[in-house]
């Protein structure tokens, strides 16, 4: 395997797309793809941490997914998330990782909300950060952040205020966003934070993503010239 070069990557984000197609191409229900996708998420989140990336954000369920996916598919996703959160209580301390579920928790089932609260509280002392986006929409996140600032009495809002009021507050902006699953679009992910992110789109379906391909994406990232508006 090629060597990972994550030196310049403080925050790596993933749009984990393609689970349904991965399963359907094997004649299996979409839920089977999510189950495999969850295994790959665990493995690759740990890999990113091992190669020194301090912040990882993964897109697991969008605000649009919550409205437009079947009850059965959502139920399967919630079970997988609960399984992960239970395990994270053990793995997060070992990996020195704070786990945060970004997105609007309010419409999620009560038992899931309870588990989220517990994991976030128990892991808040650790240094690396893993954000899992659930019922997350970039537009919704900005609206919630602005409303929170208004509720706190702000009458004039700066970019820094919004940065820190977003669900990703405390994280640097994503250096690179990797989207699996063939689609070349953003699908409402990290709209504010991605102003200068580098994108890497791949046809690989999420359950087929490997450490090797992450290394290739990192090599690609390192070959790019980030100008941030400079000449
Ligand atoms: C991504 O996989 C995970 C979620 C959106 C929950 P999809 O479920 O969108 O899989 P495809 O795109 O239909 O293959
Ligand atoms: C984006 O995937 C959301 C997640 C990966 C969680 P979608 O499958 O929902 O995106 P669209 O609908 O193809 O844009
Ligand atoms: Mg999809």
Short mmCIF file of C-alpha atoms and ligand atoms in Angstrom, two decimals:
data_model
loop_
_atom_site.label_atom_id
_atom_site.label_comp_id
_atom_site.label_asym_id
_atom_site.label_seq_id
_atom_site.Cartn_x
_atom_site.Cartn_y
_atom_site.Cartn_z
CA UNK A 1 0.00 0.00 0.00
CA UNK A 2 1.23 3.55 -0.72
CA UNK A 3 2.21 5.69 2.26
CA UNK A 4 -0.42 8.09 3.62
CA UNK A 5 0.53 11.75 3.52
CA UNK A 6 -1.94 13.52 5.76
CA UNK A 7 0.44 16.15 7.07
CA UNK A 8 -1.46 19.09 5.61
CA UNK A 9 -4.91 17.77 6.36
CA UNK A 10 -6.39 18.93 9.63
CA UNK A 11 -9.98 18.10 8.72
CA UNK A 12 -11.13 15.46 6.24
CA UNK A 13 -14.81 15.03 5.40
CA UNK A 14 -16.67 12.24 3.61
CA UNK A 15 -19.98 12.12 1.79
CA UNK A 16 -20.61 8.41 2.26
CA UNK A 17 -22.78 7.75 -0.79
CA UNK A 18 -23.60 4.56 -2.70
CA UNK A 19 -24.66 2.04 -0.03
CA UNK A 20 -28.03 1.38 -1.67
CA UNK A 21 -26.57 0.76 -5.14
CA UNK A 22 -23.83 -1.42 -3.66
CA UNK A 23 -26.48 -3.68 -2.13
CA UNK A 24 -28.87 -3.61 -5.06
CA UNK A 25 -26.11 -4.63 -7.48
CA UNK A 26 -25.77 -7.78 -5.35
CA UNK A 27 -29.52 -8.43 -5.39
CA UNK A 28 -29.76 -7.40 -1.73
CA UNK A 29 -31.97 -4.83 0.03
CA UNK A 30 -30.59 -1.31 0.56
CA UNK A 31 -30.32 -1.95 4.31
CA UNK A 32 -27.64 -4.56 3.60
CA UNK A 33 -25.59 -1.81 1.95
CA UNK A 34 -25.97 0.42 4.99
CA UNK A 35 -24.77 -2.39 7.23
CA UNK A 36 -21.65 -2.87 5.12
CA UNK A 37 -21.28 0.92 4.89
CA UNK A 38 -21.30 1.18 8.68
CA UNK A 39 -18.44 -1.34 8.91
CA UNK A 40 -16.43 0.63 6.37
CA UNK A 41 -17.19 3.87 8.23
CA UNK A 42 -15.76 2.38 11.45
CA UNK A 43 -12.65 1.09 9.72
CA UNK A 44 -11.90 4.24 7.75
CA UNK A 45 -12.68 6.67 10.59
CA UNK A 46 -10.12 4.79 12.64
CA UNK A 47 -7.65 4.79 9.75
CA UNK A 48 -7.92 8.59 9.39
CA UNK A 49 -7.29 8.98 13.09
CA UNK A 50 -4.30 6.60 12.94
CA UNK A 51 -2.65 8.58 10.14
CA UNK A 52 -2.91 11.75 12.21
CA UNK A 53 -6.00 13.54 10.97
CA UNK A 54 -7.39 15.43 13.97
CA UNK A 55 -10.89 16.02 12.70
CA UNK A 56 -13.08 13.79 10.53
CA UNK A 57 -16.65 14.53 9.46
CA UNK A 58 -18.88 11.93 7.82
CA UNK A 59 -22.26 12.49 6.21
CA UNK A 60 -24.58 9.70 7.34
CA UNK A 61 -28.11 11.12 6.88
CA UNK A 62 -29.24 14.40 5.34
CA UNK A 63 -32.29 16.46 6.27
CA UNK A 64 -33.64 15.44 2.85
CA UNK A 65 -32.96 11.74 3.54
CA UNK A 66 -35.03 11.94 6.72
CA UNK A 67 -37.98 13.27 4.73
CA UNK A 68 -37.64 11.09 1.67
CA UNK A 69 -36.42 7.63 2.72
CA UNK A 70 -38.77 4.80 3.79
CA UNK A 71 -39.48 4.16 7.46
CA UNK A 72 -37.81 0.77 7.14
CA UNK A 73 -34.61 2.24 5.72
CA UNK A 74 -34.51 4.96 8.40
CA UNK A 75 -35.15 2.39 11.13
CA UNK A 76 -32.22 0.31 9.86
CA UNK A 77 -29.97 3.38 9.83
CA UNK A 78 -30.97 4.31 13.37
CA UNK A 79 -30.18 0.80 14.60
CA UNK A 80 -26.71 0.99 13.02
CA UNK A 81 -26.12 4.38 14.56
CA UNK A 82 -27.15 3.14 18.01
CA UNK A 83 -24.80 0.17 17.67
CA UNK A 84 -21.99 2.51 16.75
CA UNK A 85 -22.70 4.91 19.61
CA UNK A 86 -22.69 2.02 22.08
CA UNK A 87 -19.29 0.86 20.80
CA UNK A 88 -17.96 4.42 20.67
CA UNK A 89 -18.24 4.61 24.46
CA UNK A 90 -15.42 2.05 24.50
CA UNK A 91 -13.42 2.96 21.38
CA UNK A 92 -13.50 6.77 21.64
CA UNK A 93 -11.44 6.89 24.86
CA UNK A 94 -8.90 4.46 23.35
CA UNK A 95 -8.62 6.61 20.23
CA UNK A 96 -8.65 9.88 22.19
CA UNK A 97 -11.64 10.93 20.09
CA UNK A 98 -14.56 13.15 20.85
CA UNK A 99 -17.69 12.00 19.01
CA UNK A 100 -20.25 14.59 17.99
CA UNK A 101 -23.48 14.07 16.08
CA UNK A 102 -24.00 17.16 13.97
CA UNK A 103 -27.40 18.08 12.57
CA UNK A 104 -30.83 18.67 14.04
CA UNK A 105 -31.46 16.02 16.69
CA UNK A 106 -35.00 17.18 17.49
CA UNK A 107 -36.93 14.86 15.12
CA UNK A 108 -34.82 11.78 15.98
CA UNK A 109 -36.28 8.98 18.16
CA UNK A 110 -36.05 9.73 21.90
CA UNK A 111 -33.79 6.76 22.74
CA UNK A 112 -31.35 7.75 20.02
CA UNK A 113 -31.32 11.35 21.26
CA UNK A 114 -30.54 10.09 24.75
CA UNK A 115 -27.61 7.98 23.49
CA UNK A 116 -26.26 10.92 21.49
CA UNK A 117 -26.31 13.10 24.59
CA UNK A 118 -24.50 10.47 26.63
CA UNK A 119 -21.77 9.78 24.05
CA UNK A 120 -21.18 13.47 23.40
CA UNK A 121 -20.93 14.18 27.12
CA UNK A 122 -18.71 11.20 27.93
CA UNK A 123 -16.28 11.79 25.04
CA UNK A 124 -16.08 15.58 25.27
CA UNK A 125 -12.72 15.46 27.08
CA UNK A 126 -10.85 13.80 24.20
CA UNK A 127 -8.70 15.62 21.69
CA UNK A 128 -9.41 14.31 18.20
CA UNK A 129 -12.88 14.84 16.79
CA UNK A 130 -15.26 12.66 14.82
CA UNK A 131 -18.41 14.42 13.58
CA UNK A 132 -21.20 12.22 12.26
CA UNK A 133 -23.82 14.17 10.35
CA UNK A 134 -27.33 12.87 11.07
CA UNK A 135 -30.42 14.74 9.93
CA UNK A 136 -27.86 17.25 8.81
CA UNK A 137 -28.33 19.94 6.19
CA UNK A 138 -25.87 22.76 5.57
CA UNK A 139 -28.70 25.24 5.08
CA UNK A 140 -30.51 24.05 8.21
CA UNK A 141 -27.26 24.28 10.20
CA UNK A 142 -26.72 27.92 9.18
CA UNK A 143 -30.31 28.85 10.05
CA UNK A 144 -30.03 27.15 13.46
CA UNK A 145 -26.70 28.88 14.11
CA UNK A 146 -28.08 32.34 13.26
CA UNK A 147 -31.18 31.77 15.38
CA UNK A 148 -28.99 30.71 18.29
CA UNK A 149 -26.94 33.91 17.94
CA UNK A 150 -30.13 36.00 17.86
CA UNK A 151 -31.43 34.19 20.95
CA UNK A 152 -28.11 34.98 22.66
CA UNK A 153 -28.76 38.67 22.05
CA UNK A 154 -26.53 39.34 19.02
CA UNK A 155 -27.74 42.22 16.86
CA UNK A 156 -24.73 42.23 14.54
CA UNK A 157 -23.27 38.93 13.35
CA UNK A 158 -19.72 38.32 12.10
CA UNK A 159 -18.29 35.39 10.13
CA UNK A 160 -16.47 34.29 13.29
CA UNK A 161 -19.77 34.25 15.21
CA UNK A 162 -21.30 31.95 12.60
CA UNK A 163 -18.17 29.73 12.49
CA UNK A 164 -18.40 29.09 16.19
CA UNK A 165 -22.19 28.74 16.34
CA UNK A 166 -22.25 26.04 13.65
CA UNK A 167 -22.45 22.39 14.72
CA UNK A 168 -18.81 22.05 13.64
CA UNK A 169 -17.75 24.89 15.98
CA UNK A 170 -14.20 24.29 17.20
CA UNK A 171 -13.16 22.39 14.03
CA UNK A 172 -10.99 23.88 11.32
CA UNK A 173 -12.73 24.07 7.92
CA UNK A 174 -12.49 20.81 5.93
CA UNK A 175 -9.31 20.71 3.84
CA UNK A 176 -10.74 18.02 1.61
CA UNK A 177 -14.19 16.52 1.06
CA UNK A 178 -14.30 13.06 -0.48
CA UNK A 179 -17.58 11.99 -2.09
CA UNK A 180 -18.05 8.38 -3.09
CA UNK A 181 -20.87 7.00 -5.24
CA UNK A 182 -20.48 8.68 -8.68
CA UNK A 183 -22.44 11.87 -8.00
CA UNK A 184 -20.68 15.19 -8.53
CA UNK A 185 -22.66 17.38 -6.19
CA UNK A 186 -22.65 18.70 -2.65
CA UNK A 187 -26.12 17.56 -1.50
CA UNK A 188 -26.36 20.19 1.28
CA UNK A 189 -23.13 19.17 3.08
CA UNK A 190 -20.97 21.70 5.00
CA UNK A 191 -22.10 24.60 2.81
CA UNK A 192 -20.52 27.32 4.94
CA UNK A 193 -17.38 25.41 5.94
CA UNK A 194 -16.48 24.25 2.42
CA UNK A 195 -15.77 27.73 1.01
CA UNK A 196 -12.17 26.69 0.23
CA UNK A 197 -12.31 22.91 0.55
CA UNK A 198 -10.75 20.71 -2.11
CA UNK A 199 -13.17 18.12 -3.48
CA UNK A 200 -12.38 14.57 -4.50
CA UNK A 201 -15.15 12.72 -6.33
CA UNK A 202 -14.91 9.01 -6.97
CA UNK A 203 -17.12 6.43 -8.67
CA UNK A 204 -16.23 3.97 -5.91
CA UNK A 205 -19.35 3.14 -3.90
CA UNK A 206 -18.93 3.84 -0.19
CA UNK A 207 -18.73 0.18 0.95
CA UNK A 208 -15.86 -0.34 -1.53
CA UNK A 209 -13.77 2.63 -0.37
CA UNK A 210 -10.33 1.56 0.88
CA UNK A 211 -7.41 2.99 2.81
CA UNK A 212 -5.46 2.82 -0.46
CA UNK A 213 -7.94 5.12 -2.19
CA UNK A 214 -7.85 7.55 0.73
CA UNK A 215 -4.06 7.63 0.29
CA UNK A 216 -4.55 8.37 -3.42
CA UNK A 217 -6.99 11.17 -2.55
CA UNK A 218 -4.42 12.59 -0.11
CA UNK A 219 -1.75 12.46 -2.84
CA UNK A 220 -4.13 14.28 -5.16
CA UNK A 221 -4.78 16.87 -2.42
CA UNK A 222 -1.04 17.38 -1.92
CA UNK A 223 -0.54 17.97 -5.65
CA UNK A 224 -3.05 20.82 -5.74
CA UNK A 225 -2.21 24.49 -5.40
CA UNK A 226 -4.54 26.08 -2.86
CA UNK A 227 -4.52 29.75 -3.66
CA UNK A 228 -7.29 31.04 -1.36
CA UNK A 229 -7.82 33.84 -3.82
CA UNK A 230 -4.12 34.66 -4.12
CA UNK A 231 -2.29 34.97 -7.46
C1 LIG B 1 -25.67 6.92 1.30
O1 LIG B 1 -26.07 5.86 0.51
C2 LIG B 1 -26.17 6.82 2.71
C3 LIG B 1 -27.41 7.58 2.93
C4 LIG B 1 -27.84 8.57 2.20
C5 LIG B 1 -28.22 7.19 4.07
P1 LIG B 1 -27.43 5.89 -0.28
O2 LIG B 1 -28.48 5.28 0.58
O3 LIG B 1 -27.76 7.25 -0.80
O4 LIG B 1 -27.07 4.92 -1.47
P2 LIG B 1 -27.39 5.13 -3.01
O5 LIG B 1 -26.92 6.48 -3.41
O6 LIG B 1 -28.88 4.99 -3.14
O7 LIG B 1 -26.65 4.03 -3.68
C1 LIG B 2 -26.03 12.48 0.31
O1 LIG B 2 -26.42 11.32 -0.38
C2 LIG B 2 -26.30 12.32 1.76
C3 LIG B 2 -25.51 11.30 2.43
C4 LIG B 2 -24.52 10.62 1.93
C5 LIG B 2 -25.88 11.08 3.79
P1 LIG B 2 -27.81 11.27 -1.13
O2 LIG B 2 -27.89 9.94 -1.78
O3 LIG B 2 -28.91 11.64 -0.23
O4 LIG B 2 -27.64 12.42 -2.20
P2 LIG B 2 -28.47 12.74 -3.51
O5 LIG B 2 -29.92 12.61 -3.17
O6 LIG B 2 -28.03 11.74 -4.54
O7 LIG B 2 -28.05 14.14 -3.88
MG1 LIG B 3 -27.24 8.27 -2.51
#
